[in-house]
Amino acid sequence: MTAGVSSGTSPAGPSTSRFAELRLEGVGRRYGAQTALEDFSLSIKGSEFVALLGPSGCGKSTALNCLAGLLPLTTGSIHLDDRRIDTLPPERRGFGMVFQNYALFPHMTVRKNIAFGLQMQKVARAEVARRVDEAVALVQLGEHQHKMPGQLSGGQQQRVAIARAIALHPPVVLMDEPLSNLDAKLRLEMRMEIRRLHQDLGLTTVYVTHDQEEALSMADRLVVLREGVIQQVGTPQEVYEQPVNSYVAGFMGYRNLIDVDVTGGDAEHAVVEGGGLRLTGANRGVRSGAAVAAIRPEDLVIGETDGNGIEVTVRIAEYHGRELSVEATTEQGRSIYFRTPERVAPGDRVVLGVPRHRVLVFGDASAAREAVRAGLES
Amino acid sequence: MTVGLDRAAAPRRTLRHRLADRGIDRTLWLVLPATAFVLVLFVYPFIYGLELSFQPLEGGGAFANYKEFFSDPYLRDTIWKTMRLALPAAVFNVAASVPVAYAMRGRVRGKRTITTLLVIPITLGTVLTAQGLIMYAGPRGWLNRTLTGLHLIDQPVVLVHNYTGVFLSLVITGFPFAFLLTLSYLSGIDPALEKAAATLGAGSWQRFRKITLPLLAPGLAITFTLAFVLAFSVFPSAQMVGKPTGATRVISIAAYDAAFQKFDYSMGSTIAMIMAVIMLIVIALVMVWRATLYRGATGGKG
Amino acid sequence: MSTMTRPVTEPEARTSPDATPRTRPRGWTVLLWLVVAFLFVNLAALVLSVVVDSFGTRWFGTWLPESFTTHWYADAWHEFALSHVLLVTLEVALAVVVVSVLIGVPASYVLARRSFPGKRVLMLLFVLPILVPPITYGIPLATLLYRWHLAGSMTGVILANLVPAVPFVILTMTPFIEQIDPKIEAAARMCGAPTRVVFTRILTPLLVPGILAACILVLVRTVGMFELTFLTAGPSSTTLVVSLYNAVFAAGIRANQSVDAMATIYTASMMVLLIVALRFVNPTQLVTRVREEPTE
């Protein structure tokens, strides 16, 4: 942290990021024979919000800890512009970090927690006080600033943790599942808060989460990981609409996975049959033989579409306000999940349709199922 | 730049990466002083003692001291005499600590006071215990006066300067340790387990026998080991309230006599090594038993 | 099914007399406490007889001494040079406490936080000096210290007493450090704190209760450590326990009462230490962390 940085910029106004690119090259981490992270290469632009997404054990936290310097790499390197930083200890990388369980210093007041990093930078006392005031105001903790962490609620503790991380005006803020210990309502609120801080301060953020909805709603770019290997990097829209493989599809909410055989089609479209169904979908690299057709519940509509028609009987209909979440079965007993604004009731027979480009045909079925399970469990 | 990339791609990794792989970094320096300390002042003396034991003062080959120890009944019998004291004392201390600790688990009124009272004998130390035993349990002490006064006995009971005296002193100094350890292990057992057993219809004895005791057993093995080690090395009390020339001439007295009365350091070390070996055998036996126990408790490989 | 007014927990807990294993006095517990109380009375009498004797003039074949006096204490103080002995004891104990904490705590930090090749061997190495009784390694150690011309001096006594003290600190502190969330240290590092600052400003304040407990326990152990001090001490470096033992064996020349007076001083100081210790440490926490309902 240089004097030039700390003097002028106000955390309230948008600050330009102080670097162009944070680059990870072939980063890997092994524990003995076990590989937690393999060949992780990623380039993060200044002011970008990147989410690392995957089920527990996929290596996303390992990647974050390697980036932070808390875990030494076993392969690869990390560069901030032209400076190699993976050889630096965490305290000299100057990144901010927010932990899942907040990791507040239990023996210090809120203010002292926030001031700690500034003191480590040998910032002058008056300046420390000013910047702590700013940070406290930013996360709206004014009335709690003299309390000890133990006296605060989970949400308040999380605000302290965020304030502590950003008080330093770090070039990069790392967040390790920061919302997973909060209840659902608070989580939504804090999500907005973090996004707001990111936009206002222009902080480069790397955010680890297992919650696809959280990742989609917050990040500029997503990195989906599986067993330590990157599956897909892309904008929320790309990952959501164009998953590159069945694993990512399964994890991104393609809940209907239908085992099929490829019977026709071309490079763009595939015609598949199975379980008494015949569908035409977007070909994702299959030629013939066994495949899986992945369809998101919200892409199914009532009434045949694009020549795709699935006849089902409604079994369970959950009320979700504007729409119903429905589990139905085909004649052959296969479960199909869909969402509809129409009021269907158990026992109703309906024909569902889906546009061709919303049926994704992948080769590898087991990976998709694994992802769906992981997504449901996490 | 391309060079760097090539290197990253190559299978050969830097030393830093290889060390990180095995969990080695600078923090490990912190363990060095303690390690060096134990090596210099514990391991080295032990090896030195071992060496010394093979260099008998009066010659006669490397094993002369060991031969002498096992052929001289006055020396050899110290093993038996020590065992006769240490084993019953350790068993008694552990066995007695279980019901007391069991009665103390959970919320008991005055728990802290009772614990403190039970632990206080640690402070007495062997010397005061010995002195107290001589005063209190001696032929003219309060105990014998009370017993004769109540006409329970005609002659004063001889409780000191014999086996009983040392045994009593071992119990007084050893019980608090055994109790503390047992209480800690017992506190580590989730009380919900017993409650669960109760809801399934187990009575209080069954709960203890079927739930608590099996879970406590590994801890008891450790407690027994420590209690045994403590009792096995009995020295001052064997001198003071025992009969150091007869029934309570324990092995540590023999070792001390050899080293610091006769200044035969070699023989002293020999006896110390024999003590260590016996102790390690007992510990190993207990640990082997504990290992079988543990596997059984977790369900085993079946 | 259930009415609104019915308080939930209490009656349910009582529906079956055996449903909860709450400790309500049962036959065996009452009996147990009676036995414990009986033994405790005996123990108290044992201690008391020493104390009474140390204050008595002449006590032979009666319930109580003929009359009471304190002059044995004055005698003991002079005869056994107690002021010097107490000073030595204090110096030895404090030196052992300070050094063992300085060496032991960093080591237990590594053991609590890291896994590295050879860790199990190292753990065994640190357990052995506690497991092996002092007299076993004390004899060769004393022999070595004599050879190094350290035996008989304060340094020798301190070194010998450190042998079990350092592992003891490591063994008590390791679980204590383990229960402190490593993320807190990580957070400090992410705030820019170098290792030294993480230790001084984050870990040390959090470890104070544990270190204090370890200190007091080491102090108690060192003051009470007979064997190692006995084997290594010279006339000028004798601590209270050893001096007491020597006094007993020199009792032919000295009055038994002044030995008792000394024993009383020793016990009183140990008791004060232990009671102070128990204020800081829950004795059961030494092995496992207590899982109890937070009452008391």
PDB file of C-alpha atoms in Angstrom, chain B residues 117-133 169 172-173 176, chain C residues 40 42-44 46-48 50-51 220 224 241 244 262-264 266-271 274:
ATOM      1  CA  LEU B 117     -10.660 -31.213  47.512  1.00  0.00           C
ATOM      2  CA  LEU B 118      -9.891 -34.396  45.636  1.00  0.00           C
ATOM      3  CA  VAL B 119      -7.003 -32.824  43.790  1.00  0.00           C
ATOM      4  CA  ILE B 120      -5.408 -31.196  46.824  1.00  0.00           C
ATOM      5  CA  PRO B 121      -3.481 -34.349  47.854  1.00  0.00           C
ATOM      6  CA  ILE B 122      -1.267 -33.655  44.822  1.00  0.00           C
ATOM      7  CA  THR B 123       0.141 -30.751  46.792  1.00  0.00           C
ATOM      8  CA  LEU B 124       1.037 -32.904  49.762  1.00  0.00           C
ATOM      9  CA  GLY B 125       3.974 -34.347  47.956  1.00  0.00           C
ATOM     10  CA  THR B 126       5.578 -37.616  48.841  1.00  0.00           C
ATOM     11  CA  VAL B 127       7.557 -36.263  51.764  1.00  0.00           C
ATOM     12  CA  LEU B 128       4.665 -34.765  53.673  1.00  0.00           C
ATOM     13  CA  THR B 129       2.521 -37.786  52.903  1.00  0.00           C
ATOM     14  CA  ALA B 130       5.207 -40.012  54.337  1.00  0.00           C
ATOM     15  CA  GLN B 131       5.684 -37.831  57.356  1.00  0.00           C
ATOM     16  CA  GLY B 132       1.921 -37.675  57.875  1.00  0.00           C
ATOM     17  CA  LEU B 133       1.523 -41.403  57.556  1.00  0.00           C
ATOM     18  CA  SER B 169       1.295 -43.355  50.155  1.00  0.00           C
ATOM     19  CA  ILE B 172      -2.699 -40.809  48.369  1.00  0.00           C
ATOM     20  CA  THR B 173      -0.370 -39.306  45.764  1.00  0.00           C
ATOM     21  CA  PRO B 176      -5.749 -37.458  42.429  1.00  0.00           C
TER      22      PRO B 176
ATOM     23  CA  PHE C  40     -11.020 -37.671  53.221  1.00  0.00           C
ATOM     24  CA  ASN C  42      -8.519 -39.675  57.407  1.00  0.00           C
ATOM     25  CA  LEU C  43      -6.427 -37.725  54.953  1.00  0.00           C
ATOM     26  CA  ALA C  44      -7.243 -34.459  56.687  1.00  0.00           C
ATOM     27  CA  LEU C  46      -3.053 -37.186  58.452  1.00  0.00           C
ATOM     28  CA  VAL C  47      -2.170 -33.677  57.367  1.00  0.00           C
ATOM     29  CA  LEU C  48      -3.419 -32.228  60.612  1.00  0.00           C
ATOM     30  CA  VAL C  50       1.822 -33.108  60.960  1.00  0.00           C
ATOM     31  CA  VAL C  51       0.600 -29.554  61.418  1.00  0.00           C
ATOM     32  CA  VAL C 220       3.392 -26.695  40.758  1.00  0.00           C
ATOM     33  CA  GLY C 224       6.993 -30.590  43.738  1.00  0.00           C
ATOM     34  CA  VAL C 241      11.225 -30.673  48.538  1.00  0.00           C
ATOM     35  CA  LEU C 244      12.722 -31.483  53.259  1.00  0.00           C
ATOM     36  CA  MET C 262       9.138 -27.384  57.171  1.00  0.00           C
ATOM     37  CA  ALA C 263       6.715 -29.907  55.679  1.00  0.00           C
ATOM     38  CA  THR C 264       3.858 -27.647  56.706  1.00  0.00           C
ATOM     39  CA  TYR C 266       5.980 -26.752  51.899  1.00  0.00           C
ATOM     40  CA  THR C 267       2.418 -28.024  51.819  1.00  0.00           C
ATOM     41  CA  ALA C 268       0.936 -24.634  52.559  1.00  0.00           C
ATOM     42  CA  SER C 269       2.817 -23.048  49.685  1.00  0.00           C
ATOM     43  CA  MET C 270       1.883 -25.888  47.327  1.00  0.00           C
ATOM     44  CA  MET C 271      -1.746 -25.625  48.329  1.00  0.00           C
ATOM     45  CA  LEU C 274      -2.761 -25.237  43.417  1.00  0.00           C
TER      46      LEU C 274
END
